[in-house]
Short mmCIF file of C-alpha atoms in Angstrom, two decimals:
data_model
loop_
_atom_site.label_atom_id
_atom_site.label_comp_id
_atom_site.label_asym_id
_atom_site.label_seq_id
_atom_site.Cartn_x
_atom_site.Cartn_y
_atom_site.Cartn_z
CA MET A 1 0.00 0.00 0.00
CA ALA A 2 2.85 2.39 0.78
CA MET A 3 4.32 1.76 -2.65
CA LYS A 4 1.02 2.41 -4.39
CA ARG A 5 0.41 5.61 -2.45
CA ALA A 6 3.89 6.90 -3.26
CA VAL A 7 3.53 6.14 -6.97
CA SER A 8 0.06 7.70 -7.07
CA SER A 9 1.38 10.85 -5.41
CA ALA A 10 4.21 11.13 -7.88
CA VAL A 11 1.83 10.52 -10.79
CA ARG A 12 -0.21 13.57 -9.77
CA ALA A 13 2.95 15.67 -9.90
CA PHE A 14 3.84 14.46 -13.39
CA ALA A 15 0.28 14.85 -14.60
CA SER A 16 0.47 18.60 -13.96
CA SER A 17 2.40 19.04 -17.21
CA PRO A 18 -0.03 20.34 -19.85
CA ALA A 19 -0.59 18.23 -22.95
CA SER A 20 -0.95 19.94 -26.27
CA SER A 21 -4.23 19.60 -28.12
CA GLY A 22 -4.71 16.97 -30.75
CA SER A 23 -2.51 14.03 -31.74
CA THR A 24 -0.55 13.12 -34.83
CA THR A 25 -0.87 9.81 -36.65
CA LEU A 26 2.27 8.12 -37.94
CA ALA A 27 2.88 4.93 -39.87
CA ARG A 28 2.14 2.88 -36.76
CA HIS A 29 -0.02 5.53 -35.05
CA LEU A 30 1.38 7.76 -32.36
CA HIS A 31 -1.29 6.79 -29.81
CA ALA A 32 -3.20 3.66 -28.95
CA SER A 33 -5.84 2.15 -31.18
CA ALA A 34 -8.87 0.61 -29.52
CA GLY A 35 -8.64 -2.67 -27.65
CA SER A 36 -6.37 -4.48 -25.26
CA LYS A 37 -2.65 -3.81 -25.57
CA LYS A 38 0.29 -6.10 -24.90
CA ILE A 39 2.83 -4.21 -22.81
CA VAL A 40 6.25 -5.67 -22.02
CA GLY A 41 8.60 -4.27 -19.39
CA VAL A 42 12.27 -5.20 -19.13
CA PHE A 43 13.81 -4.50 -15.70
CA TYR A 44 16.55 -5.91 -13.50
CA LYS A 45 15.57 -8.71 -11.12
CA ALA A 46 15.73 -7.89 -7.39
CA ASN A 47 15.45 -11.44 -6.02
CA GLU A 48 15.79 -11.42 -2.21
CA TYR A 49 15.96 -7.61 -2.11
CA ALA A 50 12.51 -7.16 -3.65
CA SER A 51 10.69 -7.61 -0.34
CA MET A 52 13.03 -5.37 1.67
CA ASN A 53 11.44 -2.10 0.62
CA PRO A 54 7.78 -1.62 -0.38
CA ASN A 55 8.80 1.25 -2.66
CA PHE A 56 11.29 -0.84 -4.65
CA VAL A 57 9.27 -0.53 -7.87
CA GLY A 58 12.03 -0.39 -10.50
CA CYS A 59 12.69 -4.13 -10.56
CA VAL A 60 10.95 -7.11 -12.17
CA GLU A 61 9.12 -7.89 -8.96
CA GLY A 62 7.96 -4.30 -8.44
CA ALA A 63 7.04 -3.89 -12.13
CA LEU A 64 6.84 -0.07 -11.69
CA GLY A 65 3.82 -0.57 -9.44
CA ILE A 66 1.45 -0.43 -12.42
CA ARG A 67 0.40 -4.06 -12.92
CA ASP A 68 -2.96 -3.82 -11.14
CA TRP A 69 -3.80 -0.58 -12.96
CA LEU A 70 -2.93 -1.95 -16.41
CA GLU A 71 -4.75 -5.23 -15.90
CA SER A 72 -7.82 -3.43 -14.53
CA LEU A 73 -7.97 -1.63 -17.89
CA GLY A 74 -7.86 -4.94 -19.73
CA HIS A 75 -4.26 -4.80 -20.91
CA GLN A 76 -1.71 -7.59 -20.80
CA TYR A 77 1.44 -6.75 -18.84
CA ILE A 78 4.50 -9.00 -19.07
CA VAL A 79 7.67 -8.23 -17.12
CA THR A 80 11.05 -9.94 -17.51
CA ASP A 81 14.78 -9.48 -17.08
CA ASP A 82 15.55 -11.98 -19.86
CA LYS A 83 16.42 -9.82 -22.84
CA GLU A 84 19.40 -11.20 -24.75
CA GLY A 85 19.36 -13.55 -27.71
CA SER A 86 16.86 -15.23 -29.97
CA ASN A 87 15.53 -17.51 -27.22
CA SER A 88 15.03 -14.79 -24.60
CA GLU A 89 11.68 -14.04 -23.01
CA LEU A 90 11.68 -10.59 -24.62
CA GLU A 91 12.29 -12.01 -28.08
CA LYS A 92 9.22 -14.26 -27.75
CA HIS A 93 7.00 -11.22 -27.31
CA ILE A 94 8.60 -8.95 -29.93
CA PRO A 95 6.25 -9.97 -32.80
CA ASP A 96 3.00 -8.96 -31.07
CA LEU A 97 3.79 -6.42 -28.34
CA HIS A 98 2.39 -2.88 -28.62
CA VAL A 99 4.46 -1.10 -25.97
CA LEU A 100 7.97 -1.86 -24.74
CA ILE A 101 9.18 -0.32 -21.47
CA THR A 102 12.91 -0.47 -20.85
CA THR A 103 15.44 1.12 -18.51
CA PRO A 104 19.05 2.31 -18.92
CA PHE A 105 20.02 0.22 -15.86
CA HIS A 106 19.28 -3.15 -17.48
CA PRO A 107 18.96 -2.09 -21.11
CA ALA A 108 17.08 -4.12 -23.67
CA TYR A 109 18.87 -3.26 -26.89
CA VAL A 110 16.16 -2.42 -29.41
CA THR A 111 17.90 -3.00 -32.72
CA GLU A 112 16.69 -2.34 -36.24
CA GLU A 113 16.16 -6.10 -36.59
CA ARG A 114 13.89 -6.20 -33.53
CA ILE A 115 11.96 -3.16 -34.74
CA LYS A 116 11.30 -4.88 -38.08
CA LYS A 117 10.01 -7.97 -36.27
CA ALA A 118 7.75 -5.92 -33.97
CA LYS A 119 4.86 -5.41 -36.38
CA ASN A 120 2.44 -4.18 -33.68
CA LEU A 121 4.91 -1.98 -31.81
CA GLN A 122 3.77 1.63 -31.40
CA LEU A 123 5.52 3.01 -28.36
CA LEU A 124 8.96 2.65 -26.75
CA LEU A 125 9.18 4.07 -23.22
CA THR A 126 12.35 4.50 -21.17
CA ALA A 127 11.74 4.32 -17.44
CA GLY A 128 14.43 6.85 -16.64
CA ILE A 129 16.61 9.02 -18.85
CA GLY A 130 18.71 7.99 -21.83
CA SER A 131 17.28 6.07 -24.78
CA ASP A 132 20.48 5.24 -26.65
CA HIS A 133 19.80 1.51 -26.17
CA VAL A 134 17.21 2.03 -28.92
CA ASP A 135 18.23 2.34 -32.57
CA LEU A 136 16.63 5.76 -32.80
CA LYS A 137 17.02 6.17 -36.55
CA ALA A 138 15.34 2.82 -37.15
CA ALA A 139 12.57 3.76 -34.72
CA ALA A 140 12.01 7.07 -36.50
CA ALA A 141 11.96 5.38 -39.91
CA ALA A 142 9.37 2.88 -38.63
CA GLY A 143 7.10 5.65 -37.36
CA LEU A 144 7.47 4.71 -33.70
CA THR A 145 7.26 7.05 -30.75
CA VAL A 146 10.19 6.94 -28.33
CA ALA A 147 9.82 8.79 -25.02
CA GLU A 148 11.48 8.90 -21.63
CA VAL A 149 10.71 10.37 -18.22
CA THR A 150 12.76 13.53 -18.57
CA GLY A 151 13.92 14.96 -15.27
CA SER A 152 12.93 11.92 -13.23
CA ASN A 153 16.36 11.09 -11.86
CA VAL A 154 18.53 14.16 -12.51
CA VAL A 155 18.89 14.93 -8.78
CA SER A 156 19.87 11.32 -8.12
CA VAL A 157 22.61 11.38 -10.77
CA ALA A 158 23.95 14.82 -9.81
CA GLU A 159 24.24 13.79 -6.15
CA ASP A 160 26.03 10.62 -7.20
CA GLU A 161 28.48 12.59 -9.35
CA LEU A 162 29.37 14.83 -6.42
CA MET A 163 29.97 11.75 -4.28
CA ARG A 164 32.28 10.26 -6.91
CA ILE A 165 34.28 13.47 -7.23
CA LEU A 166 34.92 13.45 -3.48
CA ILE A 167 35.74 9.73 -3.49
CA LEU A 168 38.41 10.26 -6.14
CA VAL A 169 39.82 13.53 -4.76
CA ARG A 170 40.16 12.11 -1.22
CA ASN A 171 41.46 8.72 -2.43
CA PHE A 172 38.71 7.04 -0.45
CA VAL A 173 38.59 3.57 -2.01
CA PRO A 174 42.11 2.43 -0.96
CA GLY A 175 41.34 3.53 2.59
CA TYR A 176 38.13 1.50 2.62
CA ARG A 177 39.98 -1.52 1.25
CA GLN A 178 42.56 -1.22 4.02
CA VAL A 179 39.85 -1.44 6.65
CA VAL A 180 38.21 -4.43 4.98
CA ASN A 181 41.57 -6.19 4.69
CA GLY A 182 42.57 -5.47 8.29
CA ASP A 183 45.40 -3.08 7.30
CA TRP A 184 46.41 0.38 8.55
CA ASN A 185 48.68 2.45 6.32
CA VAL A 186 47.88 6.16 6.34
CA ALA A 187 50.71 6.98 3.95
CA GLY A 188 49.28 4.63 1.35
CA ILE A 189 46.22 6.88 1.12
CA ALA A 190 47.49 10.34 2.02
CA TYR A 191 50.15 10.58 -0.70
CA ARG A 192 47.44 11.19 -3.31
CA ALA A 193 44.55 12.64 -1.27
CA TYR A 194 43.61 16.29 -1.83
CA ASP A 195 41.01 18.93 -0.97
CA LEU A 196 38.34 19.76 -3.53
CA GLU A 197 38.53 23.46 -2.71
CA GLY A 198 40.51 25.41 -5.28
CA LYS A 199 40.44 22.68 -7.90
CA THR A 200 39.18 23.29 -11.45
CA VAL A 201 36.15 21.14 -12.23
CA GLY A 202 34.72 21.04 -15.75
CA THR A 203 31.46 19.46 -16.85
CA VAL A 204 31.16 18.33 -20.44
CA GLY A 205 27.47 19.04 -20.85
CA ALA A 206 25.42 21.45 -18.77
CA GLY A 207 21.86 20.26 -19.17
CA ARG A 208 19.63 19.35 -16.25
CA ILE A 209 22.20 17.16 -14.53
CA GLY A 210 25.16 19.39 -15.32
CA LYS A 211 23.45 22.46 -13.89
CA LEU A 212 22.51 20.61 -10.70
CA LEU A 213 26.09 19.40 -10.31
CA LEU A 214 27.47 22.93 -10.73
CA GLN A 215 24.97 24.14 -8.14
CA ARG A 216 26.15 21.52 -5.66
CA LEU A 217 29.82 22.22 -6.34
CA LYS A 218 29.60 25.96 -5.72
CA PRO A 219 29.92 25.74 -1.89
CA PHE A 220 33.22 23.86 -2.31
CA ASN A 221 34.84 27.00 -3.77
CA CYS A 222 36.00 25.30 -6.94
CA ASN A 223 36.86 26.94 -10.23
CA LEU A 224 33.84 25.81 -12.28
CA LEU A 225 33.90 25.45 -16.07
CA TYR A 226 31.34 24.04 -18.48
CA HIS A 227 31.12 23.16 -22.16
CA ASP A 228 27.81 22.74 -23.93
CA ARG A 229 26.21 23.53 -27.28
CA ILE A 230 23.89 25.95 -25.47
CA LYS A 231 25.02 28.52 -22.92
CA ILE A 232 23.39 28.63 -19.51
CA ASP A 233 21.11 31.61 -18.90
CA PRO A 234 23.41 34.52 -17.89
CA LYS A 235 21.65 35.08 -14.57
CA LEU A 236 21.91 31.40 -13.59
CA GLU A 237 25.48 31.28 -14.88
CA ALA A 238 26.38 34.14 -12.54
CA GLU A 239 24.62 32.45 -9.62
CA LEU A 240 26.53 29.23 -10.26
CA GLY A 241 29.83 31.04 -10.71
CA ALA A 242 30.55 28.87 -13.76
CA LYS A 243 32.47 29.95 -16.86
CA PHE A 244 31.40 28.87 -20.33
CA GLU A 245 34.08 27.26 -22.51
CA GLU A 246 33.05 27.21 -26.16
CA ASP A 247 35.89 24.94 -27.27
CA LEU A 248 36.03 21.54 -25.57
CA ASP A 249 39.71 20.97 -26.21
CA THR A 250 40.55 24.35 -24.72
CA MET A 251 38.63 23.57 -21.53
CA LEU A 252 39.76 20.01 -20.89
CA PRO A 253 43.50 20.62 -20.20
CA LYS A 254 42.55 23.21 -17.57
CA CYS A 255 40.60 20.70 -15.48
CA ASP A 256 41.70 18.79 -12.41
CA VAL A 257 38.34 16.98 -12.49
CA ILE A 258 36.24 16.27 -15.60
CA VAL A 259 32.60 15.16 -15.36
CA ILE A 260 30.81 13.74 -18.41
CA ASN A 261 27.20 14.92 -18.68
CA MET A 262 26.31 14.48 -22.35
CA PRO A 263 24.08 11.97 -24.14
CA LEU A 264 25.51 9.16 -26.25
CA THR A 265 25.05 10.00 -29.93
CA GLU A 266 26.91 9.24 -33.13
CA LYS A 267 28.91 12.43 -32.51
CA THR A 268 29.84 11.66 -28.89
CA LYS A 269 30.59 7.94 -29.24
CA GLY A 270 34.28 7.43 -28.54
CA LEU A 271 34.75 11.16 -27.99
CA PHE A 272 37.39 10.54 -25.34
CA ASP A 273 39.87 8.55 -27.40
CA LYS A 274 43.59 8.16 -26.76
CA ASP A 275 44.44 11.42 -28.54
CA ARG A 276 41.98 13.53 -26.52
CA ILE A 277 42.93 11.81 -23.26
CA ALA A 278 46.61 12.51 -24.00
CA LYS A 279 45.83 16.25 -23.99
CA LEU A 280 44.37 16.14 -20.47
CA LYS A 281 46.29 17.25 -17.39
CA LYS A 282 48.44 14.45 -15.97
CA GLY A 283 46.64 12.93 -12.98
CA VAL A 284 43.22 14.20 -14.05
CA LEU A 285 40.20 12.67 -12.34
CA ILE A 286 37.24 11.66 -14.51
CA VAL A 287 33.65 10.96 -13.48
CA ASN A 288 31.31 9.47 -16.06
CA ASN A 289 27.69 8.68 -15.22
CA ALA A 290 26.57 9.50 -18.76
CA ARG A 291 27.35 6.55 -21.05
CA GLY A 292 30.32 4.20 -21.18
CA ALA A 293 30.64 4.33 -24.96
CA ILE A 294 31.53 8.03 -24.83
CA MET A 295 34.94 6.79 -23.68
CA ASP A 296 37.32 4.61 -25.66
CA THR A 297 37.44 1.63 -23.29
CA GLN A 298 41.05 0.62 -23.83
CA ALA A 299 42.29 4.21 -23.94
CA VAL A 300 40.89 4.73 -20.43
CA VAL A 301 42.57 1.54 -19.20
CA ASN A 302 45.93 2.52 -20.68
CA ALA A 303 45.74 6.04 -19.21
CA CYS A 304 44.83 4.70 -15.76
CA ASN A 305 47.69 2.18 -15.96
CA SER A 306 50.18 4.91 -16.86
CA GLY A 307 48.86 7.35 -14.26
CA HIS A 308 47.84 9.93 -16.85
CA ILE A 309 44.31 9.47 -15.53
CA GLY A 310 44.70 9.66 -11.75
CA GLY A 311 41.28 8.18 -11.04
CA TYR A 312 38.19 7.13 -12.94
CA SER A 313 34.72 6.64 -11.48
CA GLY A 314 31.29 6.07 -12.94
CA ASP A 315 28.42 3.65 -13.19
CA VAL A 316 28.07 3.30 -16.95
CA TRP A 317 29.75 0.64 -19.05
CA ASN A 318 29.84 -0.61 -22.62
CA PRO A 319 28.10 -3.01 -22.85
CA GLN A 320 25.71 -3.35 -19.92
CA PRO A 321 25.65 -5.45 -17.83
CA ALA A 322 29.45 -5.41 -17.98
CA PRO A 323 30.99 -8.86 -18.52
CA LYS A 324 33.26 -10.26 -15.82
CA ASP A 325 36.33 -9.69 -18.01
CA HIS A 326 35.57 -6.02 -18.71
CA PRO A 327 38.96 -4.27 -18.31
CA TRP A 328 37.54 -1.37 -16.29
CA ARG A 329 36.96 -3.81 -13.42
CA TYR A 330 40.70 -4.33 -13.05
CA MET A 331 42.36 -0.99 -13.87
CA PRO A 332 44.04 0.91 -11.02
CA ASN A 333 42.50 3.86 -9.18
CA GLN A 334 38.97 3.16 -10.34
CA ALA A 335 35.81 3.58 -8.29
CA MET A 336 33.30 1.94 -10.59
CA THR A 337 29.86 0.55 -9.69
CA PRO A 338 27.02 -1.08 -11.61
CA HIS A 339 24.59 1.39 -13.20
CA ILE A 340 22.96 2.62 -9.99
CA SER A 341 23.07 6.43 -9.86
CA GLY A 342 19.67 7.03 -11.43
CA THR A 343 17.78 4.20 -9.80
CA THR A 344 17.53 5.27 -6.17
CA ILE A 345 14.18 4.51 -4.57
CA ASP A 346 13.19 8.18 -4.93
CA ALA A 347 14.10 8.12 -8.62
CA GLN A 348 12.20 4.86 -9.14
CA LEU A 349 9.02 6.38 -7.77
CA ARG A 350 9.41 9.37 -10.08
CA TYR A 351 10.11 7.42 -13.25
CA ALA A 352 7.42 4.84 -12.42
CA ALA A 353 4.95 7.69 -12.06
CA GLY A 354 6.13 9.21 -15.33
CA VAL A 355 5.67 5.93 -17.20
CA LYS A 356 2.16 5.56 -15.80
CA ASP A 357 1.31 9.12 -16.79
CA MET A 358 2.53 8.60 -20.37
CA LEU A 359 0.73 5.28 -20.72
CA ASP A 360 -2.46 6.96 -19.53
CA LYS A 361 -2.01 9.67 -22.16
CA TYR A 362 -1.22 7.04 -24.79
CA PHE A 363 -4.47 5.17 -24.04
CA LYS A 364 -6.44 8.44 -24.18
CA GLY A 365 -4.81 9.71 -27.37
CA GLU A 366 -3.21 12.69 -25.63
CA GLU A 367 0.21 14.23 -26.20
CA PHE A 368 3.10 13.63 -23.81
CA PRO A 369 4.98 16.52 -22.22
CA THR A 370 7.08 17.90 -25.08
CA GLN A 371 10.40 17.37 -23.31
CA ASN A 372 9.72 13.63 -22.93
CA TYR A 373 9.85 12.88 -26.66
CA ILE A 374 13.03 11.38 -28.08
CA VAL A 375 11.47 10.42 -31.40
CA LYS A 376 8.28 12.09 -32.56
CA GLU A 377 6.79 12.21 -36.06
CA GLY A 378 9.93 10.67 -37.50
CA LYS A 379 12.20 13.33 -36.01
CA LEU A 380 14.88 12.87 -33.38
CA ALA A 381 15.16 15.19 -30.41
CA SER A 382 17.88 17.81 -30.89
CA GLN A 383 20.32 16.22 -28.46
CA TYR A 384 20.38 13.04 -30.54
CA GLN A 385 20.82 14.74 -33.91
#
């Protein structure tokens, strides 16, 4: 009951966004046709942790807290974590599903091949932010709608980024390992532990998450820089105390700490290759909660091994889930985790509510909040172009 009340409360907040009048019909129809719909959700499995928190809705067992609501409307709702390969549970439902709900935390890769097989598919929803696990060009060409719950977990990710910056700057992980291993060697930590105050921190991308991070960094008295295709409003820029850097390669060598806050697109894939990394300040610290594929995997490993990158932390990998032999697991001075930053319990309640709100609009033939569209009427959102 607590879970349902929390989701319902969050739904009311999302529902306050005005929908524009009318709807547009595409090749597969933007909104639902009459009749029962087959909706498939792909989430991570919680197993024994599912019962430990009634608000744990972002897992297979929690199913976003919308099963009773969907089934009461006569729709079929199937939830699974099995998403890879031709014999997976997801693949069985591809030919006749109408809506596919996925997350960035346990991504179901929606390829052009799967889109061609999904003859009834109308709507792809991301429970969270970041829809690069979908072949967006193929989705646009097929007349599908792709949408995500914009803003649902930006606070969660920004807070996590701040935590990672401090973990790297203070050389926290080796100290923790000493305690776990029964050791005590202050020198082994202190020789590369610093204060954050006075350091130059640059964010590559200053959208919703980037702005929140800059806001949270201001009290630390850092030198704050940002690079983005769009400048922050001058008044907010002054409040944040952040300086705009138009040229990325001019900003990066100035930074003691670099935070990646851009979407994964064709332009940003592999952006941090060995040549760009070589231009960074020796000992630079990098935090990446955006997407793993923005970095050249081996280039990061080599730079960490050589000490050119003094520390690397993030929760995004390429691919996801990361295989056991992924080299980032074993490189020095890393503070990596599974993809967790945007799936706190608070974030889950927000993106579950956002999914429910968009499904409700879909059934009623109403528009989604404009900012939630990633593909609409065959056109990609600007950040993915």
